[in-house]
mmCIF file of C-alpha atoms and ligand atoms in Angstrom:
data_model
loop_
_atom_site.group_PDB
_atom_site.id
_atom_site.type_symbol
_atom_site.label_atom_id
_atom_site.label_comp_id
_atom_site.label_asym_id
_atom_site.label_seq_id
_atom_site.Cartn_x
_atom_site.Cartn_y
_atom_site.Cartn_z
ATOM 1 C CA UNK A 1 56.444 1.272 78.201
ATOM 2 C CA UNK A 2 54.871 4.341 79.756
ATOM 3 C CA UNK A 3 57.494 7.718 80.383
ATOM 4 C CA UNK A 4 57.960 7.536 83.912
ATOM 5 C CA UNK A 5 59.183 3.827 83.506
ATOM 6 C CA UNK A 6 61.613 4.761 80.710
ATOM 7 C CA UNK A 7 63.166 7.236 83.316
ATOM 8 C CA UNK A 8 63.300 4.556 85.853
ATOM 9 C CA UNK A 9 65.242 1.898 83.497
ATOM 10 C CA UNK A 10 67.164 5.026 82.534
ATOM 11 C CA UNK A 11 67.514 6.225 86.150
ATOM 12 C CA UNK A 12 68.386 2.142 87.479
ATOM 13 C CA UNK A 13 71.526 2.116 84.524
ATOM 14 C CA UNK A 14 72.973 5.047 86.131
ATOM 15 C CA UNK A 15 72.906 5.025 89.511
ATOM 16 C CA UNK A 16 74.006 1.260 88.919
ATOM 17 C CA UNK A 17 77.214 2.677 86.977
ATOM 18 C CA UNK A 18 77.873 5.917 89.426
ATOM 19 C CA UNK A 19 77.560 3.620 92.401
ATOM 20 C CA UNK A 20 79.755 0.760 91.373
ATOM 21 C CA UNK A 21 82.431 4.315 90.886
ATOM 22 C CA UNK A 22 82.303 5.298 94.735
ATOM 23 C CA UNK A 23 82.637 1.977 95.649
ATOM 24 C CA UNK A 24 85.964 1.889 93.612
ATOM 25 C CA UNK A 25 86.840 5.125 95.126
ATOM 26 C CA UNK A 26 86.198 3.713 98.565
ATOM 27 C CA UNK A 27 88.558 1.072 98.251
ATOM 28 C CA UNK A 28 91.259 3.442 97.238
ATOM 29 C CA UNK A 29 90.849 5.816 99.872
ATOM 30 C CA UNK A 30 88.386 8.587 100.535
ATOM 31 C CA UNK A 31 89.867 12.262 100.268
ATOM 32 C CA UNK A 32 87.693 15.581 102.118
ATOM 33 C CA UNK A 33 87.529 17.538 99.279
ATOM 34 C CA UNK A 34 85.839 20.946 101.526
ATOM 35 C CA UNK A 35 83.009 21.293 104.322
ATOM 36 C CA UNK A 36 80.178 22.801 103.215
ATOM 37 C CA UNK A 37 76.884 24.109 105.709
ATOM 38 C CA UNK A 38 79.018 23.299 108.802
ATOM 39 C CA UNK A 39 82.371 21.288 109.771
ATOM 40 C CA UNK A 40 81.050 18.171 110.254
ATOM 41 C CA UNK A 41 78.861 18.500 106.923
ATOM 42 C CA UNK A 42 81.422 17.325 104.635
ATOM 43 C CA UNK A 43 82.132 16.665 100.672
ATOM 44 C CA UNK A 44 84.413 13.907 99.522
ATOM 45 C CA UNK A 45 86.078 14.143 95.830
ATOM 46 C CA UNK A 46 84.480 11.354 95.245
ATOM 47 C CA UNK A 47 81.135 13.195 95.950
ATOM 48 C CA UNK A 48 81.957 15.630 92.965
ATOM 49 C CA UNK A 49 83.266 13.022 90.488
ATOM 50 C CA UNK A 50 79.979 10.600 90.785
ATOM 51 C CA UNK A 51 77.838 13.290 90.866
ATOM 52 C CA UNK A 52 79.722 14.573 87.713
ATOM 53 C CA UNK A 53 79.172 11.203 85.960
ATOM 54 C CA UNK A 54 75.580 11.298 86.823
ATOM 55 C CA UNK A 55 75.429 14.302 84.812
ATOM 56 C CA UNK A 56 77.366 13.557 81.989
ATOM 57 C CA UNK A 57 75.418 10.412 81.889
ATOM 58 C CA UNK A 58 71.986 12.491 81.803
ATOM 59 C CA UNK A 59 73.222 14.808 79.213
ATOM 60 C CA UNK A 60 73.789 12.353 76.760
ATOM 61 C CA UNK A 61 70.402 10.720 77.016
ATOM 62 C CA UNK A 62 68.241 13.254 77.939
ATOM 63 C CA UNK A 63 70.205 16.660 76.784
ATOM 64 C CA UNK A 64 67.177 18.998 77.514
ATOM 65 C CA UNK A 65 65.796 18.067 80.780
ATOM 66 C CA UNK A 66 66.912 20.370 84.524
ATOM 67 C CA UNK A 67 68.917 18.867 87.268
ATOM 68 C CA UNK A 68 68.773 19.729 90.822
ATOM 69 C CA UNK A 69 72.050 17.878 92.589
ATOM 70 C CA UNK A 70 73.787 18.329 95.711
ATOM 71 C CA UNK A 71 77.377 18.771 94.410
ATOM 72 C CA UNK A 72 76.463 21.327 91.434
ATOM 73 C CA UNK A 73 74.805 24.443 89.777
ATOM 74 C CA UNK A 74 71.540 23.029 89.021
ATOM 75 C CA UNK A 75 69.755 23.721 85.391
ATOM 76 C CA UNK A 76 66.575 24.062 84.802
ATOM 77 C CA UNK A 77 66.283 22.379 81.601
ATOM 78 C CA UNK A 78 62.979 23.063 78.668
ATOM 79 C CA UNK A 79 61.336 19.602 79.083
ATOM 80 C CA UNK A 80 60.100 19.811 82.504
ATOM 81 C CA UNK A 81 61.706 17.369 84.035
ATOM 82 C CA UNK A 82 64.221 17.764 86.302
ATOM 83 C CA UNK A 83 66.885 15.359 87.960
ATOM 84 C CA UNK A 84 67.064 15.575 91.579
ATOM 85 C CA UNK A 85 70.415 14.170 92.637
ATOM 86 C CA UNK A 86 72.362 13.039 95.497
ATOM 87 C CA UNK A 87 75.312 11.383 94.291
ATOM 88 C CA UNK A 88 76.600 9.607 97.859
ATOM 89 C CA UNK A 89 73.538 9.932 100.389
ATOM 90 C CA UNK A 90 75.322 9.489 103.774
ATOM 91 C CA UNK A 91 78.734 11.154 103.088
ATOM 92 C CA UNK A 92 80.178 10.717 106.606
ATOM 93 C CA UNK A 93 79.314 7.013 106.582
ATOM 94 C CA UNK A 94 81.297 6.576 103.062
ATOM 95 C CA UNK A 95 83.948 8.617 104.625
ATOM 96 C CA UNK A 96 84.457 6.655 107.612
ATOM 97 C CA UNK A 97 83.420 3.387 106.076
ATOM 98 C CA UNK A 98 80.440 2.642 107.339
ATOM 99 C CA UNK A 99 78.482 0.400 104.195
ATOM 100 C CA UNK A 100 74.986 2.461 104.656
ATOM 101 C CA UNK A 101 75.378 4.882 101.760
ATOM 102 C CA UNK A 102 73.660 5.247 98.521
ATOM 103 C CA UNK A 103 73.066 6.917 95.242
ATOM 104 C CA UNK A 104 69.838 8.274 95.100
ATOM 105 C CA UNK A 105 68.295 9.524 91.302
ATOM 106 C CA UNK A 106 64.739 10.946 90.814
ATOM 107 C CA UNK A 107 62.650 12.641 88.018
ATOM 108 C CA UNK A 108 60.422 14.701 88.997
ATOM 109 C CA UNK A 109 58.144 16.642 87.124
ATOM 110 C CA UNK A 110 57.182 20.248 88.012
ATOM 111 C CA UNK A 111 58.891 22.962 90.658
ATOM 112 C CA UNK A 112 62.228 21.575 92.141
ATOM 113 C CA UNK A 113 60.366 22.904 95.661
ATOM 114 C CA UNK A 114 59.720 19.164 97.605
ATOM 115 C CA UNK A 115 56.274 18.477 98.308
ATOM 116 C CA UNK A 116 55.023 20.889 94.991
ATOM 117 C CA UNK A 117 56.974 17.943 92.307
ATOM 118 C CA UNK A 118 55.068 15.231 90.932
ATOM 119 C CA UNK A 119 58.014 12.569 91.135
ATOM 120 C CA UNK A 120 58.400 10.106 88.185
ATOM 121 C CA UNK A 121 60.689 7.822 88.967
ATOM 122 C CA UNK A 122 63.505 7.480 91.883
ATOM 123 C CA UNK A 123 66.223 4.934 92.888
ATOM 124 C CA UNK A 124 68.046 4.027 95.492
ATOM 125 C CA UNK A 125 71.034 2.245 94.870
ATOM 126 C CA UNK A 126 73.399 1.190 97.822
ATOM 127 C CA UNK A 127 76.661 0.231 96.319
ATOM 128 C CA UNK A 128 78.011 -2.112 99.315
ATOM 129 C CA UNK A 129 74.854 -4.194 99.394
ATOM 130 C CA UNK A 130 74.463 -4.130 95.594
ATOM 131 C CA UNK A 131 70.442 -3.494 96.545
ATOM 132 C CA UNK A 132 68.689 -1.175 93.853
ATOM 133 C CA UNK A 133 65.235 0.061 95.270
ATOM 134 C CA UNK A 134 63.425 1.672 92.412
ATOM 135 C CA UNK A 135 59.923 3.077 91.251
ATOM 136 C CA UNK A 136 57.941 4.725 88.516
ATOM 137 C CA UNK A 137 55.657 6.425 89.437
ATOM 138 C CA UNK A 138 51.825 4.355 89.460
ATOM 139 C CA UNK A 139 54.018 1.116 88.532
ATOM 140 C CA UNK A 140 54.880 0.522 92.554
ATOM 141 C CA UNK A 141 58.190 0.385 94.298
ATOM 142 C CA UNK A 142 60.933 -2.903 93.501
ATOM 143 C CA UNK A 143 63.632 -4.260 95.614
ATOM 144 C CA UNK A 144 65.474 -5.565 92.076
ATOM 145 C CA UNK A 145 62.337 -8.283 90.642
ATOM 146 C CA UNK A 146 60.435 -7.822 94.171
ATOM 147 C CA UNK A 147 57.195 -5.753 94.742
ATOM 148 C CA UNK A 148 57.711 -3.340 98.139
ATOM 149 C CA UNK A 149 55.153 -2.869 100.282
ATOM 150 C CA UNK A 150 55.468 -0.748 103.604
ATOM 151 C CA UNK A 151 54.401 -2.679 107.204
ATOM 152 C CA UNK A 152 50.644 -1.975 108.166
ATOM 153 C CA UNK A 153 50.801 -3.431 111.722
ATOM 154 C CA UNK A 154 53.382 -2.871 114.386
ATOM 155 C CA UNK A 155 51.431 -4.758 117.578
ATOM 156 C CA UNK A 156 54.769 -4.240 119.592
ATOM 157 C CA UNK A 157 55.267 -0.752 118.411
ATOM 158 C CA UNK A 158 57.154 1.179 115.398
ATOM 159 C CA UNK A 159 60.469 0.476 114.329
ATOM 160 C CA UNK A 160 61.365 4.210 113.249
ATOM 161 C CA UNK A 161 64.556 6.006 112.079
ATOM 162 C CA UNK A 162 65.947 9.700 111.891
ATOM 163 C CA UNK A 163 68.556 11.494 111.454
ATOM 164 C CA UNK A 164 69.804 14.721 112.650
ATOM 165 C CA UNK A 165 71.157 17.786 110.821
ATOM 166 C CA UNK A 166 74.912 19.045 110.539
ATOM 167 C CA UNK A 167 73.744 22.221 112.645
ATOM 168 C CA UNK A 168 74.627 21.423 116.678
ATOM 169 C CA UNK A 169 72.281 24.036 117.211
ATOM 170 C CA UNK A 170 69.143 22.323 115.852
ATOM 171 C CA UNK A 171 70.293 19.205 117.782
ATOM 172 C CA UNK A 172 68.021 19.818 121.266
ATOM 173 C CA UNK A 173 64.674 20.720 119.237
ATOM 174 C CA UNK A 174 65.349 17.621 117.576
ATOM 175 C CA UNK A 175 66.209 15.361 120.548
ATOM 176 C CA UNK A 176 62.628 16.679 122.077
ATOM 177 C CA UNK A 177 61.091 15.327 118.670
ATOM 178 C CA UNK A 178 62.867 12.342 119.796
ATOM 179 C CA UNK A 179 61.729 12.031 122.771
ATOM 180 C CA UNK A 180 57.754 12.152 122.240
ATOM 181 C CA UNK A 181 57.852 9.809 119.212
ATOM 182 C CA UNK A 182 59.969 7.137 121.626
ATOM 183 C CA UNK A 183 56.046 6.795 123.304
ATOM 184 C CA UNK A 184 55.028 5.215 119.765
ATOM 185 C CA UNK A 185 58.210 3.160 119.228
ATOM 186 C CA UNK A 186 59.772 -0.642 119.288
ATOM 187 C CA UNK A 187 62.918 1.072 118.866
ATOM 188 C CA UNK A 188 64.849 4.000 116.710
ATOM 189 C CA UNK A 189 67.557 3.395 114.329
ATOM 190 C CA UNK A 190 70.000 6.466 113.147
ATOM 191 C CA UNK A 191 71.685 4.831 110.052
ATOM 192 C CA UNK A 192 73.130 7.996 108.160
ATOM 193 C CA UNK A 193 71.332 7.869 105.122
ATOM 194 C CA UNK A 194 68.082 9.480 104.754
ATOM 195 C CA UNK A 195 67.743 7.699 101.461
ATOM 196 C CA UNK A 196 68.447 4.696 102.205
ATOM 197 C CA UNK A 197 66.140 5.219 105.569
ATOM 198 C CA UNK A 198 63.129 6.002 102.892
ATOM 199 C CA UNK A 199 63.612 3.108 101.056
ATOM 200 C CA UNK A 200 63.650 0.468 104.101
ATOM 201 C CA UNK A 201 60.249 1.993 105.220
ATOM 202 C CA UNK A 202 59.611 1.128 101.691
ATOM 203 C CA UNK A 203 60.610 -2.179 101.832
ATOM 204 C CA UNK A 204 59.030 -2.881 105.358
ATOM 205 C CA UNK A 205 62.393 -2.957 107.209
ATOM 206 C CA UNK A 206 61.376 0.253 108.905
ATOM 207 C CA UNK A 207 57.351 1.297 109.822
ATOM 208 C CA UNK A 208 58.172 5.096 109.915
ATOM 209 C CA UNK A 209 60.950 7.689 109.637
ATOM 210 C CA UNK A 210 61.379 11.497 110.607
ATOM 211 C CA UNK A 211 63.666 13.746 110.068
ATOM 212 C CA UNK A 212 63.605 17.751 110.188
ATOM 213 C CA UNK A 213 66.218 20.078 107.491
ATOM 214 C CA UNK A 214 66.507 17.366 104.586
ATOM 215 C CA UNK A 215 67.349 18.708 100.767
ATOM 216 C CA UNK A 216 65.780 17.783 97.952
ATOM 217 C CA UNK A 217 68.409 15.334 97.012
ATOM 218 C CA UNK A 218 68.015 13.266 100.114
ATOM 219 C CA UNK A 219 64.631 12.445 99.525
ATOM 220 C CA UNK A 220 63.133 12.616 96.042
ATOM 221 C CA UNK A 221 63.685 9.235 95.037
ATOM 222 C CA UNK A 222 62.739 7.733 98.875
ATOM 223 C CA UNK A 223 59.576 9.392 99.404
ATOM 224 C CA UNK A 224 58.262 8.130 95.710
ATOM 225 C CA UNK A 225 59.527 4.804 97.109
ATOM 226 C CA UNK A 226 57.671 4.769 99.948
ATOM 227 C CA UNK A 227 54.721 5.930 98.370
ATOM 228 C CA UNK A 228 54.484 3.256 95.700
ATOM 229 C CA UNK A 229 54.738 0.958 98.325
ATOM 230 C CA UNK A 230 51.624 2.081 99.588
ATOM 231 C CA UNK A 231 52.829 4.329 102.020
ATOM 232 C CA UNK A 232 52.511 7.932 102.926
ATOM 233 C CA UNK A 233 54.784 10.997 103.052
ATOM 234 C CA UNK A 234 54.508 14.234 104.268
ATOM 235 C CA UNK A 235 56.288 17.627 104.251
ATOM 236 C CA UNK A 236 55.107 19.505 107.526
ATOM 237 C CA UNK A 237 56.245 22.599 108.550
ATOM 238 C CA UNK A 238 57.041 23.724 105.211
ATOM 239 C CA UNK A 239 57.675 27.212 105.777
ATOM 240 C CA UNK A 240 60.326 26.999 108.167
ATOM 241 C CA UNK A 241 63.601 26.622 107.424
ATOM 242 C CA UNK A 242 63.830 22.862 108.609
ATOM 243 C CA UNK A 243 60.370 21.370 107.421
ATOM 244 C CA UNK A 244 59.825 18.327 108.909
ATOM 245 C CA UNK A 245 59.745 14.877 106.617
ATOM 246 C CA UNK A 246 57.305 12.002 107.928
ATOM 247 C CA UNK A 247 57.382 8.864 106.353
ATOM 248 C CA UNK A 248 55.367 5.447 106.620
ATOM 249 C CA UNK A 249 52.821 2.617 106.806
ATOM 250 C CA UNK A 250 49.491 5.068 106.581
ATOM 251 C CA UNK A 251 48.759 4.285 110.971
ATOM 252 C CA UNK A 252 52.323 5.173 111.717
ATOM 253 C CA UNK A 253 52.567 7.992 109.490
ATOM 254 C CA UNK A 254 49.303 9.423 111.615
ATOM 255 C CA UNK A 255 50.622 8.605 114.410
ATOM 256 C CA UNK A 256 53.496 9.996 113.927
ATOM 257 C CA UNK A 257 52.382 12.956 112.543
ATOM 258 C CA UNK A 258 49.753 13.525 115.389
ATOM 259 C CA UNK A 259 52.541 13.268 118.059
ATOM 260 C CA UNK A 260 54.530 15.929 115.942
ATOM 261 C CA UNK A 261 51.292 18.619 115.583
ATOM 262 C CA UNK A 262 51.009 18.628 119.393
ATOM 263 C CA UNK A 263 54.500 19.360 120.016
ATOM 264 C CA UNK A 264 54.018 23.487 117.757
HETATM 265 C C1 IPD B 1 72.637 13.322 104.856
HETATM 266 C C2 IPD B 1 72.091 11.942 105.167
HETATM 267 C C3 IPD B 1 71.743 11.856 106.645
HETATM 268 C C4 IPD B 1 70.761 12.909 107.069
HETATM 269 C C5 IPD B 1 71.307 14.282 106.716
HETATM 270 C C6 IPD B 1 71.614 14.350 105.225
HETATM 271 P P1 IPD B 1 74.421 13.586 102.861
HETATM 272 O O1 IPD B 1 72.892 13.446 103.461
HETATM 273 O O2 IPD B 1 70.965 11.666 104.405
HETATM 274 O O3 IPD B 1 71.138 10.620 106.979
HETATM 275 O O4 IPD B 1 70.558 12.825 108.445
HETATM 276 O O5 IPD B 1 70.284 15.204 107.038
HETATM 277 O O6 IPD B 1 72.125 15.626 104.912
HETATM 278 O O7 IPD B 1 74.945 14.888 103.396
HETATM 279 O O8 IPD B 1 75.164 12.419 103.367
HETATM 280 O O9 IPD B 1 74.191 13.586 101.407
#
């Protein structure tokens, strides 16, 4: 057993066990604990209490390593590793019901900055489906038993996703994006989880997904996903304030890519 698959097996327990707890707390009723960036970018209590399990959970095992999650102070641990975090990846569908949510673990390995981490390992683990997408990093990406591997032809063009930010302001800039890419596409999805989005390109059920303004949390585990599944992932724009994520099969992902370089 190399590291980064220990952290995977140790990363798949958890998310299994923090997941199966906001499904629990879905049944009973989802409470707003607070908004955070912007009113429509909410927190649920149950947010807090699975991301405070995850924790817990990583303390015990691995007492020394940093964590990076959305819902907490984050520690920079001695080991080097560091747990990037997002208990409940598509809050406002869990609040409203909508199954597309997931818990998404990674260790990474390296600055907490995305695109300067060497991920490890990273799951995806969608409570309502009971799906666990999961990696180590050089091992490949698994859908439970089964080996991932992204789409490589799309002869009636890409089936993409994206999302769009919490800010209404960033909204036009992002429906331009939007509108270029459309050229390239079968036909654009918006499911709410950018985690969940990764791992379907991962899986093939996607060929490419953008999005501008994620966090760390939303796409550690994904975008090693996607790349074990012999995909590609990139981080353009990265000074801005909203770098721009671009995920897929290698053609879409420079096609993609290509379409968004013209646009600065
Ligand atoms: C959000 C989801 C959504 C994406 C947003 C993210 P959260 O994460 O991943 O799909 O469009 O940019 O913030 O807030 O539900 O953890």
């Amino acid at each position: 057993m190399s590291v980064e698959s220990d952290l995977r097996d140790l990363a798949v327990e958890i998310a299994r066990e923090a997941g199966e707890l906001a499904r629990l707390r879905r049944a009973e009723g989802v409470h707003l604990a607070a908004t955070k960036s912007s009113i429509a970018d909410i927190v649920t209590d149950a947010d807090r209490e699975v991301e405070a399990l995850i924790r817990a959970r990583l303390r015990e095992a691995r007492p020394d390593d940093g964590f990076l999650g959305e819902e907490s102070a984050p520690d920079d641990g001695s080991t080097g590793v560091t747990w990037v975090v997002d208990p409940i990846d598509g809050t406002v569908n869990y609040a409203y019901g909508i199954p597309s949510y997931a818990v998404s673990i990674a260790a990474v390995r390296g600055s907490v900055v995305p695109g300067e981490w060497e991920a490890l390992a990273g799951v995806v683990y969608a409570p309502a489906s009971g799906e666990t997408f999961h990696a180590a990093r050089g091992d490949g990406a698994f859908l439970g038993e089964v080996r991932l591997s992204v789409t490589t032809e799309t002869p009636a063009g890409a089936l993409l996703a994206t999302g769009f930010g919490y800010d209404p302001s960033t909204h036009d800039g992002d429906l331009a994006t939007v509108r270029r890419v459309m050229t390239m596409a079968r036909d654009l999805r918006r499911a709410g989880s950018a985690a969940l989005d990764l791992a379907f390109v991962a899986a093939g059920r996607l060929d490419g997904y953008f999005e501008r303004g994620l966090k760390p949390w939303d796409l550690a585990a994904g975008a090693l996903l996607v790349a074990e599944a012999g995909g590609q992932v990139s981080l353009i724009d990265r000074s801005s304030t909203r770098p721009l994520l671009i995920a897929g099969g290698i053609q879409v992902h420079d096609r993609l890519r290509g379409i968004v370089e013209d646009e600065s």
